[in-house]
Coordinates of C-alpha atoms in Angstrom, one line a residue:
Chain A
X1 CA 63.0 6.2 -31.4
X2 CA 63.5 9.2 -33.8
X3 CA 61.0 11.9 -34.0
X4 CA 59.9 13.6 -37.4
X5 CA 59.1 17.2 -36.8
X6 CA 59.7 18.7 -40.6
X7 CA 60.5 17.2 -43.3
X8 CA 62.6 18.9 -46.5
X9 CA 63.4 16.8 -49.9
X10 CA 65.4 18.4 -52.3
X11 CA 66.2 16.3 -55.8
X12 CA 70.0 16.1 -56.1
X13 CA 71.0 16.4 -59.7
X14 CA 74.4 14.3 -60.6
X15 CA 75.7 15.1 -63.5
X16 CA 78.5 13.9 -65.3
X17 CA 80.4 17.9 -65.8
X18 CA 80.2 18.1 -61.8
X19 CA 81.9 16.5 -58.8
X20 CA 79.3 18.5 -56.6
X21 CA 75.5 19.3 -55.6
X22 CA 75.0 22.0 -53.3
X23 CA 72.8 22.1 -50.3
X24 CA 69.9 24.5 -51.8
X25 CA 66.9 24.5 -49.1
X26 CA 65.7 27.9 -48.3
X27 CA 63.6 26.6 -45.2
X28 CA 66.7 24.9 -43.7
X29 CA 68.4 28.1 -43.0
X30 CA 68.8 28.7 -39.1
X31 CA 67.0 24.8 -38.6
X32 CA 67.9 21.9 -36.5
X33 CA 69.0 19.5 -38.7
X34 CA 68.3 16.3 -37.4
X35 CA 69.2 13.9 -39.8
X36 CA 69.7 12.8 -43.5
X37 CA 68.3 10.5 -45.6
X38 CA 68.6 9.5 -49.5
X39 CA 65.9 8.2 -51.6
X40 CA 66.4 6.4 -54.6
X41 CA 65.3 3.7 -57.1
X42 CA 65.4 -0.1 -57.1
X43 CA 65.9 -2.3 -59.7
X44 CA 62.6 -4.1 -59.9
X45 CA 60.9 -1.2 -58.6
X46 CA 61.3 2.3 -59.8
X47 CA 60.6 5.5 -57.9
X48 CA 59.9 8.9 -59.2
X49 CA 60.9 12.1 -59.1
X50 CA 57.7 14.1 -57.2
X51 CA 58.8 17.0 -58.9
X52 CA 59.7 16.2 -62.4
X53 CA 57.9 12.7 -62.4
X54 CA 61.5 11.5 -63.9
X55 CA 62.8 8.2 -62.7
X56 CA 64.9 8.3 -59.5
X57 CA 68.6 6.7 -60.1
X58 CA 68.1 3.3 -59.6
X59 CA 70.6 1.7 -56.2
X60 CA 73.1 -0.2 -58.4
X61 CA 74.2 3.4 -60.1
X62 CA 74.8 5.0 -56.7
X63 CA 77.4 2.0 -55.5
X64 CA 79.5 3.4 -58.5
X65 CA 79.1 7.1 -57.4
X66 CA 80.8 7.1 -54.6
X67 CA 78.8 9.6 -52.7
X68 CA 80.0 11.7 -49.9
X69 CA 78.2 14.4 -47.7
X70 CA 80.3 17.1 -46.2
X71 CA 78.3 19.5 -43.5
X72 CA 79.7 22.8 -41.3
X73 CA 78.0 24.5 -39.3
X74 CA 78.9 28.1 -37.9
X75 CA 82.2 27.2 -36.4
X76 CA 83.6 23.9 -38.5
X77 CA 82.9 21.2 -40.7
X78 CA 81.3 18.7 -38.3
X79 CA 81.1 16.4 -40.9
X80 CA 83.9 14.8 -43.7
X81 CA 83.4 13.0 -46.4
X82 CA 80.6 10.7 -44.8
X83 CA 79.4 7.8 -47.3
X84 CA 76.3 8.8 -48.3
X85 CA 75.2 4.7 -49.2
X86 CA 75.1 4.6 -45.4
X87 CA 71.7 6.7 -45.6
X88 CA 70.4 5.3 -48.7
X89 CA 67.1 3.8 -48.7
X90 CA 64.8 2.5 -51.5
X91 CA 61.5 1.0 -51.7
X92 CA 62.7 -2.5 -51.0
X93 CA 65.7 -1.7 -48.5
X94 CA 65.3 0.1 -45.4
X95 CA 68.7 -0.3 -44.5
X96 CA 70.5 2.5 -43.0
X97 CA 72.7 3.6 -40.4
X98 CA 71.1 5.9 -38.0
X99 CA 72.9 9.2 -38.0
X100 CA 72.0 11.8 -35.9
X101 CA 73.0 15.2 -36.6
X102 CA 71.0 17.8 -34.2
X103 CA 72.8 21.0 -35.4
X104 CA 72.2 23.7 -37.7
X105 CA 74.4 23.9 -40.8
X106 CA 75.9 26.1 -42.8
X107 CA 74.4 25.7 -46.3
X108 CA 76.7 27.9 -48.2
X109 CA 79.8 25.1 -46.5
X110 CA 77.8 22.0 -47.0
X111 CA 77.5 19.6 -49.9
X112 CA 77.3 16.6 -51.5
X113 CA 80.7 15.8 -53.3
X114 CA 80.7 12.3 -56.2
X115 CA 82.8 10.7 -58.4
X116 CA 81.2 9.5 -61.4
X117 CA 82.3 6.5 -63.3
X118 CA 83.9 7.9 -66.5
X119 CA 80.8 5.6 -68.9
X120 CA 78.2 6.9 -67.0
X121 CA 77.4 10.3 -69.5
X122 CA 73.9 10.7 -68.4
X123 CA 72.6 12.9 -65.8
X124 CA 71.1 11.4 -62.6
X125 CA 68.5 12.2 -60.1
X126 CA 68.0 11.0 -56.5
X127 CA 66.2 12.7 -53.5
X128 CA 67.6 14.2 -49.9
X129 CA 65.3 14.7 -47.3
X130 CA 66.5 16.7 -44.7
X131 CA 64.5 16.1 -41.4
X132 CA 64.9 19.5 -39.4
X133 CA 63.1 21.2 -36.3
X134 CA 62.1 24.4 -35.7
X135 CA 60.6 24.2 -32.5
X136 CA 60.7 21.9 -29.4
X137 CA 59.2 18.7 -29.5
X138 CA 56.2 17.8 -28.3
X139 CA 56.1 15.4 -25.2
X140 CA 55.9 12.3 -27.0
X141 CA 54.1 9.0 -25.9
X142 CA 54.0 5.8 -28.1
X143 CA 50.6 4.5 -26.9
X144 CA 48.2 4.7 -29.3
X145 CA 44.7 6.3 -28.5
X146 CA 43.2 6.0 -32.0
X147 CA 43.2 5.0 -35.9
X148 CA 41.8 5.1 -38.9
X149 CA 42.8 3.2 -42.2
X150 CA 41.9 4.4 -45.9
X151 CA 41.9 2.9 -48.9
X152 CA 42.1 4.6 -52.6
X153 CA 42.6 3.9 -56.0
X154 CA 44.7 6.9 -58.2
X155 CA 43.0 7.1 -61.3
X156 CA 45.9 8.7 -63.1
X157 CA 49.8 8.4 -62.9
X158 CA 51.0 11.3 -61.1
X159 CA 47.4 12.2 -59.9
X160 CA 47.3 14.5 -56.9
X161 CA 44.6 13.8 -54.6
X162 CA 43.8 15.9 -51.0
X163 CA 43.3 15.2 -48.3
X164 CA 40.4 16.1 -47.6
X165 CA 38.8 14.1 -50.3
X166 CA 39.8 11.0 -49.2
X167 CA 40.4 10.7 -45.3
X168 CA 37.9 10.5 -42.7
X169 CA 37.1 13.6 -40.9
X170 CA 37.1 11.9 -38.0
X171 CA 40.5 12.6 -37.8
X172 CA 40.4 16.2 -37.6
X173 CA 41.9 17.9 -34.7
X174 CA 43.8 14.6 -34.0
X175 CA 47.5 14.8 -33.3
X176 CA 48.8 12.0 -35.8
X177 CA 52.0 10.4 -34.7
X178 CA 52.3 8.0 -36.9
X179 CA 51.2 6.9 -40.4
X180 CA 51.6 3.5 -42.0
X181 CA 51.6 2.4 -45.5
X182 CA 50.1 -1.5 -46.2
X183 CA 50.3 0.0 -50.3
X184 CA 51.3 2.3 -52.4
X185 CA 53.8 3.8 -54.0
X186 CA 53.5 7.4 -54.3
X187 CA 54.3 10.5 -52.2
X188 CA 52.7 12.3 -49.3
X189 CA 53.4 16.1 -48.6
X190 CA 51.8 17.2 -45.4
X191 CA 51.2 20.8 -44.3
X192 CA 49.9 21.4 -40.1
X193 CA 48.1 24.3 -38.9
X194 CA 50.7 25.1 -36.8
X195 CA 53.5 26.0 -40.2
X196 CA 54.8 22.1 -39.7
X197 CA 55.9 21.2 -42.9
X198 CA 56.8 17.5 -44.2
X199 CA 57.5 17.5 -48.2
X200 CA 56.8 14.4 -50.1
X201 CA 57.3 11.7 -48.0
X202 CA 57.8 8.4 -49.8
X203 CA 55.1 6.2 -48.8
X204 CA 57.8 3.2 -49.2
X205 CA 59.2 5.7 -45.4
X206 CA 56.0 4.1 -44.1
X207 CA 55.4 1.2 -44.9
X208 CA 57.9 -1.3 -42.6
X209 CA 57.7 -0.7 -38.6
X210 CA 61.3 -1.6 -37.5
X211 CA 63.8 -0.5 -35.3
X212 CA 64.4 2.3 -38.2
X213 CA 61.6 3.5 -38.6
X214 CA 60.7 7.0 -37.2
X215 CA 57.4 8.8 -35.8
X216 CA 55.9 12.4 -36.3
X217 CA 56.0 15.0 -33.8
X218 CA 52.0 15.1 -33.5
X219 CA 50.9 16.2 -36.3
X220 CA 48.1 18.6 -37.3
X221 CA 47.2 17.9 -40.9
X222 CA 45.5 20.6 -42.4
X223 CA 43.6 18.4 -44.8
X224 CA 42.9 21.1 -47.5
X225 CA 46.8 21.9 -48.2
X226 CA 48.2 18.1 -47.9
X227 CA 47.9 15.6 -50.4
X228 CA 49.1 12.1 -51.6
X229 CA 51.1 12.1 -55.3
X230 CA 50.9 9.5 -57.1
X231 CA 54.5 7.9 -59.2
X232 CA 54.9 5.4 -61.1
X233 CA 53.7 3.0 -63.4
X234 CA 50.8 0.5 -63.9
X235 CA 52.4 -1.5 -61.0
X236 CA 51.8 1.8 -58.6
X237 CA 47.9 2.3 -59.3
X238 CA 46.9 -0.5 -57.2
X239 CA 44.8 0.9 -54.4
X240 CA 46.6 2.6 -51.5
X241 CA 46.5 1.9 -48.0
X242 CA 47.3 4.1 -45.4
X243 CA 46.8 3.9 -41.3
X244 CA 46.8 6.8 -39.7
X245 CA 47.7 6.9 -36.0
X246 CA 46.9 9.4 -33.0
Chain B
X1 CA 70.1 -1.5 -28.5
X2 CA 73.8 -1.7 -28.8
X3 CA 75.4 -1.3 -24.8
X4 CA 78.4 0.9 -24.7
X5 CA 81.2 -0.8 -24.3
X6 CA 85.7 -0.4 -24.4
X7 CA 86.6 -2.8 -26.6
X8 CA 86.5 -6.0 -27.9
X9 CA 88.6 -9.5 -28.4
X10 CA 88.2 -12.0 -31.2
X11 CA 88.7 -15.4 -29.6
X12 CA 89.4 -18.2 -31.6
X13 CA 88.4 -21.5 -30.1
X14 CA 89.7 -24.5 -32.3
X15 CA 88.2 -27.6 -32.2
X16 CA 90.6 -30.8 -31.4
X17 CA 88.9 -34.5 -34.0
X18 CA 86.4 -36.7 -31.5
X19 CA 85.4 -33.8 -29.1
X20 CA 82.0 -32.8 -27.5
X21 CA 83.4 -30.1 -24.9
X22 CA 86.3 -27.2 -25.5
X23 CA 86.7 -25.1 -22.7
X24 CA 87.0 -21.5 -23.7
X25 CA 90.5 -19.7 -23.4
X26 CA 92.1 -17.8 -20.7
X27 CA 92.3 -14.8 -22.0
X28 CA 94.4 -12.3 -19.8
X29 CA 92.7 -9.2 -21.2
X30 CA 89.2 -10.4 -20.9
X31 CA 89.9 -11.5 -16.9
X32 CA 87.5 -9.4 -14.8
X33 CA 86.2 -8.1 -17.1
X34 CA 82.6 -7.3 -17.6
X35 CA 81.5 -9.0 -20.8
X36 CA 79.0 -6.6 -22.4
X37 CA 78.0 -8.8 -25.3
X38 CA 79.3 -12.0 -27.1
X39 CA 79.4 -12.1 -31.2
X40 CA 79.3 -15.6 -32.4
X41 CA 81.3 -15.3 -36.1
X42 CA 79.8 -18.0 -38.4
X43 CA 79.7 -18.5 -41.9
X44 CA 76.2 -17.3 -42.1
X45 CA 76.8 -13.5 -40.6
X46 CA 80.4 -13.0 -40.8
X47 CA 81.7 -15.2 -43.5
X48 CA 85.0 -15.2 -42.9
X49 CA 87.6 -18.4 -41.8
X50 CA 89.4 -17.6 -38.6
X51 CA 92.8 -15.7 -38.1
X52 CA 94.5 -18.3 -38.3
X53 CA 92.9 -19.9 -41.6
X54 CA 90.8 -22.5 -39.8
X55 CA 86.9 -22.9 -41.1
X56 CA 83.7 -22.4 -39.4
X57 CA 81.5 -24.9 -38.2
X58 CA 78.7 -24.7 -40.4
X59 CA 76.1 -27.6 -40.4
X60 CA 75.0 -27.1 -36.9
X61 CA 74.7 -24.8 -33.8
X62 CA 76.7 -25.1 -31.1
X63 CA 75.7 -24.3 -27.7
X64 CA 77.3 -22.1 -24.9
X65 CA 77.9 -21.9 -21.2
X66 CA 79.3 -19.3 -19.4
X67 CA 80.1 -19.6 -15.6
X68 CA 80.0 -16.2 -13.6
X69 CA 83.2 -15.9 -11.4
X70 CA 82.0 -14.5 -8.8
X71 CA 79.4 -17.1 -7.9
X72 CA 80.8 -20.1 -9.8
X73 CA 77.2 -20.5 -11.5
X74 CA 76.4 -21.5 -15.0
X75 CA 74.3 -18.1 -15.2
X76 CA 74.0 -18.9 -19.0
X77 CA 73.9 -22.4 -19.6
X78 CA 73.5 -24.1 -23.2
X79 CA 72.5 -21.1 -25.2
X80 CA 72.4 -21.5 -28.6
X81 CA 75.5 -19.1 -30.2
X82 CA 73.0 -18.5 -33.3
X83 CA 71.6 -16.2 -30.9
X84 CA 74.7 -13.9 -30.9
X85 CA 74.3 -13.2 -34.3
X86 CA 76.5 -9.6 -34.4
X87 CA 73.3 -8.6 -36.6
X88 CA 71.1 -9.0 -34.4
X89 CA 69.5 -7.5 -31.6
X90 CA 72.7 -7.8 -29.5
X91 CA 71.8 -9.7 -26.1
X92 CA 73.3 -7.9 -23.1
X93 CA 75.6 -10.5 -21.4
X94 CA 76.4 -7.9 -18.7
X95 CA 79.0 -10.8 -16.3
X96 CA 82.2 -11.1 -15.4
X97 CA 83.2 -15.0 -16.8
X98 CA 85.3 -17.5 -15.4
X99 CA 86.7 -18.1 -18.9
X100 CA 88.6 -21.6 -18.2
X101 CA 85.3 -22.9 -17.0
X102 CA 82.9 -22.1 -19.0
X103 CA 82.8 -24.4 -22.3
X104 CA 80.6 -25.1 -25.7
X105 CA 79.1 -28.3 -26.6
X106 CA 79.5 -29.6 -29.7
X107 CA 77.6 -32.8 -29.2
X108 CA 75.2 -32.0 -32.0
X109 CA 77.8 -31.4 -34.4
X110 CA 79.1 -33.8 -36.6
X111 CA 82.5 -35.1 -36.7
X112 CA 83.4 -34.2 -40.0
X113 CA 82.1 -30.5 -39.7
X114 CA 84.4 -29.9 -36.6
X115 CA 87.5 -31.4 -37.0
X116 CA 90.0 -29.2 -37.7
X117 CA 87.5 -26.6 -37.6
X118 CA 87.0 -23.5 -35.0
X119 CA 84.6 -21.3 -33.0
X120 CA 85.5 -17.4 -33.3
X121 CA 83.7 -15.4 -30.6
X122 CA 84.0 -11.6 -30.2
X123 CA 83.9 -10.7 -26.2
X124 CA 82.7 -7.0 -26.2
X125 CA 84.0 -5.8 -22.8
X126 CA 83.9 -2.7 -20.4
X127 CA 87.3 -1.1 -19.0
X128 CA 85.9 1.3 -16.6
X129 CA 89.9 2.9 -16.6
X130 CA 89.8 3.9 -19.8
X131 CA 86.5 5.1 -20.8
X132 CA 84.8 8.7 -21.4
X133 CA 80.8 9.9 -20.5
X134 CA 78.5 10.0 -22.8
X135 CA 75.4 12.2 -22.5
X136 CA 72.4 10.2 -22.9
X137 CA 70.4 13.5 -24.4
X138 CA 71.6 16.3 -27.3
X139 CA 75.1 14.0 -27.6
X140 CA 77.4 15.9 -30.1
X141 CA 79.1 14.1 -32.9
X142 CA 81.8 14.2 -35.3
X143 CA 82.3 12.7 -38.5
X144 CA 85.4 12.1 -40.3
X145 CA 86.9 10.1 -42.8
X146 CA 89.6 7.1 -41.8
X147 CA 91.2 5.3 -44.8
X148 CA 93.9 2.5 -45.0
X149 CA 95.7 1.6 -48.3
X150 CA 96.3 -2.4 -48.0
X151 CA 100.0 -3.1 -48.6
X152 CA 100.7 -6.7 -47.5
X153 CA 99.6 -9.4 -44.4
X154 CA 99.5 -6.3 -41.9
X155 CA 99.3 -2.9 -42.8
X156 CA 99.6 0.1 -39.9
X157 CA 97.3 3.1 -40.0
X158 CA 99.4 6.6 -40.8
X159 CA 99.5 9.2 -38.4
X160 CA 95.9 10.7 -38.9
X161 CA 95.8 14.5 -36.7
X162 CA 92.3 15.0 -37.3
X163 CA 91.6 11.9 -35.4
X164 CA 94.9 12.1 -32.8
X165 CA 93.5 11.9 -29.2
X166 CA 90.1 12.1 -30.3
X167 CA 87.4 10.1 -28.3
X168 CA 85.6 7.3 -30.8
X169 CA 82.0 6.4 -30.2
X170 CA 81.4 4.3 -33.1
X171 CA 83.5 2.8 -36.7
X172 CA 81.3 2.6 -39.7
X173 CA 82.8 0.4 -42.5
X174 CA 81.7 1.3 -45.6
X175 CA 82.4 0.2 -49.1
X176 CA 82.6 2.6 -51.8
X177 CA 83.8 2.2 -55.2
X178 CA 86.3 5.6 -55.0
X179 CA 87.2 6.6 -52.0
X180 CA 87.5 10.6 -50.6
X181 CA 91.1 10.1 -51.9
X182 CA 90.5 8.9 -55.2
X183 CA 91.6 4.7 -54.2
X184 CA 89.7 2.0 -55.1
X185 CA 88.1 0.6 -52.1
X186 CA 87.7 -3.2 -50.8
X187 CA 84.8 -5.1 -52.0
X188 CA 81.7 -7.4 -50.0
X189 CA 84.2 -10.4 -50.9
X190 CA 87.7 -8.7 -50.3
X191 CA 86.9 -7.5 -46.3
X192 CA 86.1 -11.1 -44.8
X193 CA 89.6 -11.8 -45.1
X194 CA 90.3 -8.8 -42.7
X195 CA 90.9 -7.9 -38.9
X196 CA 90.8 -5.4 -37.0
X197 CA 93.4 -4.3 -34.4
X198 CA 93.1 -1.0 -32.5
X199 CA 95.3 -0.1 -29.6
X200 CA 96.5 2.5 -27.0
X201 CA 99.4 2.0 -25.6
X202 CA 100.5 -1.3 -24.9
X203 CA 97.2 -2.8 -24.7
X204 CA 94.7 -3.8 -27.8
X205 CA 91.0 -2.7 -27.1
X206 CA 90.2 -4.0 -30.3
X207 CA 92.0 -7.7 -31.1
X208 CA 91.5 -9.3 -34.3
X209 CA 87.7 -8.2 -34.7
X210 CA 86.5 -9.1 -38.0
X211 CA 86.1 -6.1 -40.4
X212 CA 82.5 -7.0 -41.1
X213 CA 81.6 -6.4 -37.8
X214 CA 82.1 -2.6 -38.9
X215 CA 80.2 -3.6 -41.6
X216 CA 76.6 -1.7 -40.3
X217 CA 74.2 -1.5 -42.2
X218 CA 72.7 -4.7 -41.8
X219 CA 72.8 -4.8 -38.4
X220 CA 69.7 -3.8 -35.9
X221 CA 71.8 -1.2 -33.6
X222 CA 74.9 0.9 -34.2
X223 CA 78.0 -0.3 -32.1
X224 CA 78.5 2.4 -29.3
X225 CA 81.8 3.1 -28.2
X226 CA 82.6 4.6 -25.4
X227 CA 84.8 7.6 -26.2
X228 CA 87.8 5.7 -26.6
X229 CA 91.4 6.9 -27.6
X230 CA 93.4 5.0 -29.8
X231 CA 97.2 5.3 -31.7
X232 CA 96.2 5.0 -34.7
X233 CA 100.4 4.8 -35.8
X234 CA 100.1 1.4 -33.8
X235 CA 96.7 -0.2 -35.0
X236 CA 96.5 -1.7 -38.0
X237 CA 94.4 -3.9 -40.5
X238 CA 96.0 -8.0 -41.0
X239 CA 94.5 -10.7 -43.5
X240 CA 94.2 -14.2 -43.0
X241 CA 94.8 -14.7 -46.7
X242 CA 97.6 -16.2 -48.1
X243 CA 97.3 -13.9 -51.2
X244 CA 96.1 -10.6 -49.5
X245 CA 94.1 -7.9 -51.2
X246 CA 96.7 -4.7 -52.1
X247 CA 96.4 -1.1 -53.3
X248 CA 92.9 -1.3 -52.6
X249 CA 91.6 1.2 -49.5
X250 CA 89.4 0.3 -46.6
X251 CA 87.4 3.2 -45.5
X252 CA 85.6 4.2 -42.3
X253 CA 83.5 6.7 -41.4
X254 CA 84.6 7.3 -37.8
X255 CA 82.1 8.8 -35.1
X256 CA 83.7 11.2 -32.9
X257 CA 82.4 13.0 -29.3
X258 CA 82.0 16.8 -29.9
X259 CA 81.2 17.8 -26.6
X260 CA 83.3 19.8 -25.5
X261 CA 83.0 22.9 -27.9
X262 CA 79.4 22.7 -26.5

């Protein structure tokens, strides 16, 4: 069962004049890194970009990328040329192989090396989320004590709506562990009162409980500073659905 | 979850016209051994034919019953082998079998889907001699890349020293377009005429495994390997096909222990 503590997504920018994206996370310095995940699109069902609102790469493009991570920490590369399609999940796959890192990296000695496929000429965008600690874990037990389930409608594409005007405040002060998506196809960036920090979390994470699937490490949610984005098209402004667990 | 485990040994059971019984194998490897877990290779999860050409059963599910040697019971008696589906859950077998007594029915089969047709089972197995510890918390992992150029009906591995007399804990097939080194890999189609043989010495901890059992990204659990050594110079990749794939790589992403630098 893998715990989320912190959560970092950083878009990686493939471009056809390049064979390389650097690792460029300030907040990753001297952190844990736990593990790696990518993010992209599907074919029949596009993601976006939660910071340009551009459309992700879609899965098909990546099998002709030939991606590859490469990560050192102090000492050594620790890891060569691992196949980055291993970690890739989209709205409709979840499948990945579960890598578990547990080490700090060196930023400056890590990367994301590509080949591009001489027609592509177009840049492409897909997301890394780096899932780090910066503190020991909380003792962790799976039974659940509570929940509460919302439901919204986004008015807008790429609306941004808090927190706190759309979950119950009987969950404040709960220690969330876990958070569900029945809809929805958007982002959520959480901030805790004790500096926990998960950064646009696609709600397509959330939505499947499977053997992959991961919890959080009792979470805090200052309701004020976290919010769900809104992507997408028509499709995505169907109401959301979200379970929140303690 | 996945059991740690030495090796493993594709058995190929054919399957003689106007039969209901076939007794497995003796296998001289797999004696005493403990049997961890049992793949069942069919042509819904690995679709392959066997090593030695033959086709899979594929209308109906057979059933299997292993006899324990030490007590001379049918411990598992008439499971159905679409429950060792390698991407499943793997169930944990965890017995020593008497091989030459323990059989699969094919009563439910029809004739004209077994004749001349064959079982292949994967026997993942312990070899308490040979294998490393593992710490169950904070375990420390390397990554590195493994590639094979195909060249003909067997191709060896090269001498690899970033992986010489390193301990393996798990071997992720994965199928890229372009390679690290700039080869064209093997396709979804191109691997299920593949096997895998790894070895140490004189002995083969990994017989004839089909490559798609690498293959994990469908699969519930990673495989977990007990730290084991292998020659690399000595193992080596062999296709059933008559026509076998060339000049295309298969690459791995192999997971190594770490540690000792702890």
């Amino acid at each position: 069962m893998f715990i989320a503590q912190n959560i970092a997504c950083q878009p990686i920018i493939i471009s056809p004049n390049d064979r390389r994206a650097s690792i460029e996370k300030e907040n990753l310095k001297n952190k844990r890194i736990n593990r790696i995940i990518m993010y992209s699109s599907d074919e029949d069902s596009p993601a976006f970009s939660p910071f340009t609102n551009e459309m992700l790469a879609q899965a098909h493009e990546m099998d002709s990328l030939s991606l590859y991570l490469t990560l050192s920490d102090k000492q050594n590369v620790f890891v060569t040329d691992f196949d980055l399609m291993d970690s890739l999940l989209t709205d409709y796959s979840h499948r990945m192989i579960e890598i578990l890192h547990n080490r700090e990296i060196d930023l400056q000695k890590s990367f994301i090396s590509y080949k591009i496929d001489e027609n592509i000429n177009y840049r492409s965008i897909l997301l890394a989320y780096y899932f780090y600690q910066t503190k020991k874990l909380s003792k962790f037990n799976d039974e659940i004590n509570g929940s509460e389930t919302i439901y919204f409608e986004p008015q807008t594409e790429f609306e941004i709506i808090k927190f706190s005007k759309i979950l119950n405040h009987t969950l404040k002060g709960k220690p969330i562990k876990n958070i569900i998506a029945g809809s929805g196809m958007g982002y959520l960036d959480i901030t805790c009162y004790d500096g926990k920090r998960l950064e646009y979390i696609p709600v397509s994470f959330l939505r499947e409980k499977e053997t992959k699937s991961f919890w959080f490490d009792n979470l805090h949610i200052d309701f004020e500073n976290s919010f769900y984005k809104n992507t997408g098209d028509g499709f995505n402004s169907r109401p959301v659905e979200l379970t929140f667990i303690y | 979850m996945n059991k740690l485990v030495s090796g493993a040994i594709g058995v190929e059971v054919p399957i003689a016209p106007n039969t209901n019984k076939v007794y497995l194998p003796d296998v001289a490897i797999l004696r005493n051994r403990r049997i961890k877990h049992i793949d069942y290779c069919s042509s819904q999860s690995v679709r392959i034919k066997t090593p030695s050409g033959r086709d899979f059963i594929s209308t109906h599910v057979p059933f299997i019953t292993l006899v324990e040697k030490n007590t001379q019971a049918e411990l598992i008696r008439n499971l159905p082998l679409n429950l060792l589906n390698p991407d499943d859950d793997r169930l944990f077998i965890n017995k020593i079998i008497d091989f030459p007594h323990s059989f699969i029915d094919l009563t439910a089969i029809p004739e004209n889907d077994k004749a001349g047709k064959a079982i292949y089972l994967v026997f993942w197995y312990d070899e308490p001699e040979v294998w490393g510890q593992i710490p169950d918390k904070n375990n420390r992992t390397e990554i590195h890349p493994l590639e094979l150029k195909l060249s003909g009906k067997r191709t060896y591995f090269s001498e690899n020293k970033t992986l010489l007399n390193k301990r393996f804990q798990n071997i992720i097939l994965s199928l890229p377009a372009n390679t690290p080194m700039g080869n064209e890999g093997i396709n979804e189609i191109e691997y299920n005429d593949l096997f895998l043989t790894l070895r140490r010495g004189n002995i083969e901890f990994f017989s004839q495994i089909p490559l798609g059992i690498f293959y994990q990204l469908w699969t519930s659990y990673p495989l977990r390997l007990q730290n084991i050594v292998f020659d690399m110079q000595t193992s080596y990749i062999e296709s059933n096909n008559p026509v076998p794939v060339t000049d295309k790589s298969v690459f791995f992403n192999v997971i190594i222990d770490d540690n000792k630098k702890k």
